[in-house]
PDB file of C-alpha atoms in Angstrom:
ATOM      1  CA  PHE Z   1      42.655 117.722 -10.236  1.00  0.00           C
ATOM      2  CA  ILE Z   2      42.074 114.639 -12.359  1.00  0.00           C
ATOM      3  CA  ASP Z   3      43.782 116.072 -15.441  1.00  0.00           C
ATOM      4  CA  SER Z   4      44.611 119.541 -16.767  1.00  0.00           C
ATOM      5  CA  ASN Z   5      40.922 120.402 -17.248  1.00  0.00           C
ATOM      6  CA  ARG Z   6      38.812 118.390 -14.759  1.00  0.00           C
ATOM      7  CA  PHE Z   7      38.749 118.389 -10.967  1.00  0.00           C
ATOM      8  CA  ILE Z   8      36.606 117.125  -8.096  1.00  0.00           C
ATOM      9  CA  VAL Z   9      35.168 119.374  -5.409  1.00  0.00           C
ATOM     10  CA  ARG Z  10      33.434 118.518  -2.148  1.00  0.00           C
ATOM     11  CA  GLU Z  11      30.543 120.996  -2.029  1.00  0.00           C
ATOM     12  CA  GLU Z  12      27.508 121.610   0.138  1.00  0.00           C
ATOM     13  CA  THR Z  13      24.174 120.952  -1.572  1.00  0.00           C
ATOM     14  CA  SER Z  14      21.150 123.225  -1.224  1.00  0.00           C
ATOM     15  CA  ALA Z  15      19.790 120.662   1.265  1.00  0.00           C
ATOM     16  CA  GLY Z  16      22.900 121.046   3.446  1.00  0.00           C
ATOM     17  CA  TRP Z  17      24.744 117.792   2.614  1.00  0.00           C
ATOM     18  CA  PHE Z  18      28.371 117.738   1.420  1.00  0.00           C
ATOM     19  CA  HIS Z  19      28.865 115.719  -1.788  1.00  0.00           C
ATOM     20  CA  LEU Z  20      31.357 115.270  -4.618  1.00  0.00           C
ATOM     21  CA  TYR Z  21      30.990 117.125  -7.920  1.00  0.00           C
ATOM     22  CA  LEU Z  22      32.979 116.909 -11.131  1.00  0.00           C
ATOM     23  CA  HIS Z  23      34.020 120.313 -12.506  1.00  0.00           C
ATOM     24  CA  SER Z  24      35.713 121.488 -15.677  1.00  0.00           C
ATOM     25  CA  VAL Z  25      37.995 124.506 -15.858  1.00  0.00           C
ATOM     26  CA  ASP Z  26      36.224 125.534 -19.086  1.00  0.00           C
ATOM     27  CA  LYS Z  27      32.590 124.623 -18.326  1.00  0.00           C
ATOM     28  CA  GLY Z  28      32.256 124.797 -14.520  1.00  0.00           C
ATOM     29  CA  ARG Z  29      30.228 122.128 -12.684  1.00  0.00           C
ATOM     30  CA  LEU Z  30      29.580 119.088 -14.890  1.00  0.00           C
ATOM     31  CA  HIS Z  31      27.640 116.728 -12.586  1.00  0.00           C
ATOM     32  CA  ALA Z  32      27.212 115.295  -9.104  1.00  0.00           C
ATOM     33  CA  ILE Z  33      29.239 112.186  -8.353  1.00  0.00           C
ATOM     34  CA  THR Z  34      27.567 111.377  -5.018  1.00  0.00           C
ATOM     35  CA  GLU Z  35      24.128 112.238  -3.681  1.00  0.00           C
ATOM     36  CA  GLY Z  36      21.840 111.416  -0.787  1.00  0.00           C
ATOM     37  CA  GLU Z  37      20.903 112.426   2.745  1.00  0.00           C
ATOM     38  CA  TRP Z  38      24.395 111.805   4.119  1.00  0.00           C
ATOM     39  CA  GLU Z  39      27.752 113.543   3.779  1.00  0.00           C
ATOM     40  CA  VAL Z  40      31.078 112.948   2.122  1.00  0.00           C
ATOM     41  CA  THR Z  41      33.507 113.909   4.875  1.00  0.00           C
ATOM     42  CA  GLU Z  42      36.789 113.470   3.013  1.00  0.00           C
ATOM     43  CA  ILE Z  43      38.254 112.665  -0.391  1.00  0.00           C
ATOM     44  CA  VAL Z  44      40.838 109.959   0.306  1.00  0.00           C
ATOM     45  CA  GLY Z  45      42.324 109.543  -3.166  1.00  0.00           C
ATOM     46  CA  ILE Z  46      41.926 108.943  -6.875  1.00  0.00           C
ATOM     47  CA  ALA Z  47      42.970 105.734  -8.604  1.00  0.00           C
ATOM     48  CA  PRO Z  48      45.704 105.920 -11.273  1.00  0.00           C
ATOM     49  CA  ASN Z  49      43.060 105.219 -13.954  1.00  0.00           C
ATOM     50  CA  LYS Z  50      41.539 108.634 -13.024  1.00  0.00           C
ATOM     51  CA  LYS Z  51      38.104 106.985 -13.081  1.00  0.00           C
ATOM     52  CA  THR Z  52      37.720 105.812  -9.474  1.00  0.00           C
ATOM     53  CA  ILE Z  53      37.452 108.075  -6.432  1.00  0.00           C
ATOM     54  CA  TYR Z  54      37.860 106.948  -2.821  1.00  0.00           C
ATOM     55  CA  TYR Z  55      36.056 108.861  -0.093  1.00  0.00           C
ATOM     56  CA  MET Z  56      34.834 108.682   3.512  1.00  0.00           C
ATOM     57  CA  SER Z  57      31.179 109.251   4.328  1.00  0.00           C
ATOM     58  CA  THR Z  58      28.422 109.180   6.930  1.00  0.00           C
ATOM     59  CA  GLU Z  59      26.104 107.116   4.719  1.00  0.00           C
ATOM     60  CA  VAL Z  60      25.645 104.332   7.290  1.00  0.00           C
ATOM     61  CA  ALA Z  61      25.144 106.653  10.284  1.00  0.00           C
ATOM     62  CA  PRO Z  62      26.203 110.186  11.307  1.00  0.00           C
ATOM     63  CA  GLU Z  63      28.534 108.866  14.017  1.00  0.00           C
ATOM     64  CA  GLU Z  64      30.258 106.382  11.667  1.00  0.00           C
ATOM     65  CA  ARG Z  65      32.827 106.784   8.895  1.00  0.00           C
ATOM     66  CA  ASN Z  66      33.208 104.210   6.134  1.00  0.00           C
ATOM     67  CA  LEU Z  67      35.405 104.084   3.029  1.00  0.00           C
ATOM     68  CA  TYR Z  68      33.740 103.975  -0.393  1.00  0.00           C
ATOM     69  CA  SER Z  69      34.882 103.892  -3.997  1.00  0.00           C
ATOM     70  CA  ILE Z  70      32.835 105.281  -6.874  1.00  0.00           C
ATOM     71  CA  ASP Z  71      33.409 105.875 -10.568  1.00  0.00           C
ATOM     72  CA  ILE Z  72      33.751 109.485 -11.672  1.00  0.00           C
ATOM     73  CA  ASN Z  73      30.399 109.157 -13.469  1.00  0.00           C
ATOM     74  CA  GLY Z  74      28.657 108.359 -10.148  1.00  0.00           C
ATOM     75  CA  LYS Z  75      28.220 104.637 -10.867  1.00  0.00           C
ATOM     76  CA  ASN Z  76      29.627 101.449  -9.302  1.00  0.00           C
ATOM     77  CA  LYS Z  77      29.683 102.713  -5.710  1.00  0.00           C
ATOM     78  CA  LYS Z  78      31.166 100.163  -3.291  1.00  0.00           C
ATOM     79  CA  CYS Z  79      31.600 100.250   0.464  1.00  0.00           C
ATOM     80  CA  LEU Z  80      35.154  98.977   0.995  1.00  0.00           C
ATOM     81  CA  LEU Z  81      35.366  99.199   4.797  1.00  0.00           C
ATOM     82  CA  ALA Z  82      31.945  98.395   6.183  1.00  0.00           C
ATOM     83  CA  ASP Z  83      32.519  97.272   9.780  1.00  0.00           C
ATOM     84  CA  LYS Z  84      30.330  99.351  12.076  1.00  0.00           C
ATOM     85  CA  GLY Z  85      32.300 102.145  13.692  1.00  0.00           C
ATOM     86  CA  TYR Z  86      34.804 104.806  12.732  1.00  0.00           C
ATOM     87  CA  TRP Z  87      37.533 104.271  10.130  1.00  0.00           C
ATOM     88  CA  ARG Z  88      40.627 106.413   9.511  1.00  0.00           C
ATOM     89  CA  VAL Z  89      42.392 105.761   6.204  1.00  0.00           C
ATOM     90  CA  TYR Z  90      45.994 106.543   5.165  1.00  0.00           C
ATOM     91  CA  PRO Z  91      46.406 105.883   1.410  1.00  0.00           C
ATOM     92  CA  SER Z  92      49.489 105.141  -0.658  1.00  0.00           C
ATOM     93  CA  ALA Z  93      50.200 107.672  -3.421  1.00  0.00           C
ATOM     94  CA  ASP Z  94      48.545 105.533  -6.101  1.00  0.00           C
ATOM     95  CA  MET Z  95      45.708 104.140  -3.900  1.00  0.00           C
ATOM     96  CA  SER Z  96      46.885 100.568  -4.553  1.00  0.00           C
ATOM     97  CA  PHE Z  97      47.140 100.078  -0.770  1.00  0.00           C
ATOM     98  CA  PHE Z  98      46.077 101.934   2.325  1.00  0.00           C
ATOM     99  CA  ALA Z  99      46.534 101.592   6.038  1.00  0.00           C
ATOM    100  CA  ALA Z 100      43.347 101.842   8.072  1.00  0.00           C
ATOM    101  CA  GLU Z 101      42.479 102.131  11.747  1.00  0.00           C
ATOM    102  CA  HIS Z 102      39.089 101.012  13.029  1.00  0.00           C
ATOM    103  CA  SER Z 103      37.381 101.769  16.322  1.00  0.00           C
ATOM    104  CA  ALA Z 104      33.900 100.990  17.574  1.00  0.00           C
ATOM    105  CA  THR Z 105      32.069 100.876  20.860  1.00  0.00           C
ATOM    106  CA  ASN Z 106      31.883  97.076  20.924  1.00  0.00           C
ATOM    107  CA  CYS Z 107      35.581  96.343  20.363  1.00  0.00           C
ATOM    108  CA  TYR Z 108      39.065  97.655  20.957  1.00  0.00           C
ATOM    109  CA  PRO Z 109      40.828  99.456  18.079  1.00  0.00           C
ATOM    110  CA  SER Z 110      42.408  97.516  15.232  1.00  0.00           C
ATOM    111  CA  ALA Z 111      44.557  98.446  12.249  1.00  0.00           C
ATOM    112  CA  GLY Z 112      45.621  96.843   9.014  1.00  0.00           C
ATOM    113  CA  VAL Z 113      46.918  97.266   5.487  1.00  0.00           C
ATOM    114  CA  TYR Z 114      44.337  96.822   2.724  1.00  0.00           C
ATOM    115  CA  ASN Z 115      44.416  96.649  -1.055  1.00  0.00           C
ATOM    116  CA  SER Z 116      42.336  98.978  -3.250  1.00  0.00           C
ATOM    117  CA  ARG Z 117      39.390  96.521  -3.116  1.00  0.00           C
ATOM    118  CA  GLY Z 118      39.215  96.801   0.681  1.00  0.00           C
ATOM    119  CA  GLU Z 119      40.709  93.354   1.332  1.00  0.00           C
ATOM    120  CA  MET Z 120      43.070  93.124   4.309  1.00  0.00           C
ATOM    121  CA  VAL Z 121      46.555  92.035   3.288  1.00  0.00           C
ATOM    122  CA  ARG Z 122      48.207  92.469   6.691  1.00  0.00           C
ATOM    123  CA  SER Z 123      46.895  92.923  10.190  1.00  0.00           C
ATOM    124  CA  LEU Z 124      48.869  95.517  12.140  1.00  0.00           C
ATOM    125  CA  MET Z 125      46.967  95.485  15.410  1.00  0.00           C
ATOM    126  CA  ARG Z 126      44.079  93.448  16.739  1.00  0.00           C
ATOM    127  CA  GLY Z 127      42.776  94.807  19.976  1.00  0.00           C
ATOM    128  CA  LYS Z 128      41.774  92.092  22.416  1.00  0.00           C
ATOM    129  CA  ARG Z 129      39.247  92.552  25.151  1.00  0.00           C
ATOM    130  CA  SER Z 130      40.768  92.054  28.564  1.00  0.00           C
ATOM    131  CA  LYS Z 131      39.026  89.504  30.764  1.00  0.00           C
ATOM    132  CA  ASP Z 132      39.265  92.099  33.557  1.00  0.00           C
ATOM    133  CA  ALA Z 133      37.708  94.915  31.493  1.00  0.00           C
ATOM    134  CA  PRO Z 134      34.449  96.262  32.908  1.00  0.00           C
ATOM    135  CA  ASP Z 135      31.281  95.050  31.259  1.00  0.00           C
ATOM    136  CA  TYR Z 136      29.366  98.229  30.566  1.00  0.00           C
ATOM    137  CA  GLN Z 137      26.382  98.912  28.382  1.00  0.00           C
ATOM    138  CA  ARG Z 138      26.222 101.774  25.847  1.00  0.00           C
ATOM    139  CA  ASN Z 139      22.852 102.737  24.373  1.00  0.00           C
ATOM    140  CA  TYR Z 140      22.353 105.168  21.486  1.00  0.00           C
ATOM    141  CA  TYR Z 141      19.407 107.555  21.267  1.00  0.00           C
ATOM    142  CA  THR Z 142      18.186 110.569  19.309  1.00  0.00           C
ATOM    143  CA  PHE Z 143      15.987 113.486  20.238  1.00  0.00           C
ATOM    144  CA  THR Z 144      14.452 116.349  18.298  1.00  0.00           C
ATOM    145  CA  THR Z 145      15.021 119.911  19.451  1.00  0.00           C
ATOM    146  CA  GLU Z 146      12.290 122.544  19.561  1.00  0.00           C
ATOM    147  CA  ARG Z 147      13.731 123.851  16.246  1.00  0.00           C
ATOM    148  CA  GLY Z 148      13.321 120.419  14.612  1.00  0.00           C
ATOM    149  CA  ASP Z 149      16.997 119.381  14.566  1.00  0.00           C
ATOM    150  CA  GLU Z 150      17.627 115.697  15.277  1.00  0.00           C
ATOM    151  CA  LEU Z 151      20.580 115.155  17.618  1.00  0.00           C
ATOM    152  CA  GLN Z 152      22.294 111.925  18.634  1.00  0.00           C
ATOM    153  CA  TYR Z 153      23.542 110.976  22.065  1.00  0.00           C
ATOM    154  CA  TYR Z 154      24.485 107.894  24.013  1.00  0.00           C
ATOM    155  CA  LEU Z 155      24.433 106.798  27.618  1.00  0.00           C
ATOM    156  CA  ILE Z 156      26.993 104.496  29.190  1.00  0.00           C
ATOM    157  CA  TYR Z 157      25.710 102.503  32.131  1.00  0.00           C
ATOM    158  CA  PRO Z 158      28.115 101.056  34.713  1.00  0.00           C
ATOM    159  CA  GLU Z 159      28.673  97.367  35.236  1.00  0.00           C
ATOM    160  CA  GLY Z 160      25.789  95.924  37.254  1.00  0.00           C
ATOM    161  CA  TYR Z 161      23.538  98.906  36.542  1.00  0.00           C
ATOM    162  CA  ASP Z 162      20.333  98.904  38.604  1.00  0.00           C
ATOM    163  CA  ALA Z 163      17.587 101.300  37.447  1.00  0.00           C
ATOM    164  CA  SER Z 164      16.220 101.566  40.997  1.00  0.00           C
ATOM    165  CA  LYS Z 165      19.477 103.172  42.250  1.00  0.00           C
ATOM    166  CA  GLN Z 166      20.888 106.650  41.727  1.00  0.00           C
ATOM    167  CA  TYR Z 167      24.329 107.119  40.150  1.00  0.00           C
ATOM    168  CA  PRO Z 168      26.617 110.095  39.626  1.00  0.00           C
ATOM    169  CA  VAL Z 169      26.489 111.471  36.073  1.00  0.00           C
ATOM    170  CA  LEU Z 170      29.311 112.768  33.897  1.00  0.00           C
ATOM    171  CA  ILE Z 171      28.188 114.774  30.861  1.00  0.00           C
ATOM    172  CA  THR Z 172      30.462 115.455  27.912  1.00  0.00           C
ATOM    173  CA  GLN Z 173      29.092 117.814  25.276  1.00  0.00           C
ATOM    174  CA  TYR Z 174      30.519 118.260  21.775  1.00  0.00           C
ATOM    175  CA  SER Z 175      29.602 121.406  19.867  1.00  0.00           C
ATOM    176  CA  GLY Z 176      31.158 120.463  16.514  1.00  0.00           C
TER     177      GLY Z 176
END
């Protein structure tokens, strides 16, 4: 709820994407706040001014999560945490600060405290790559099923990979 009459709902569109909508207790759905061929995965918080909403989405890529802010009228959208990868956000009650964890395939996890504009005010953890860590290669791909669904997958190749050799394979499947 934003006030005693208006509230925000994360709803699925007719095209199958989850987006934010402003509703009124008296009038029902008023308008879409977000739209596009991507999903809002979580409402993180609402600013004290009741005009700015913070949310996580898959707008960059289905396997990524980034933090955005947008005005309740659907204008002034900003990506606040844009580093490629997956962000987890833990907001303060008034959204003036939030802690955030970041992980990606090309770096070790990091964490920090950020202000409401997405500027880091304190680093909590900077993962460093060990000089002894294996140097592996991860490649991302997509394929289309016989039904027309596009699915993502990745392959991790061992250090010193040689395409002319055979290697054991470990398959992990996620049915989310």
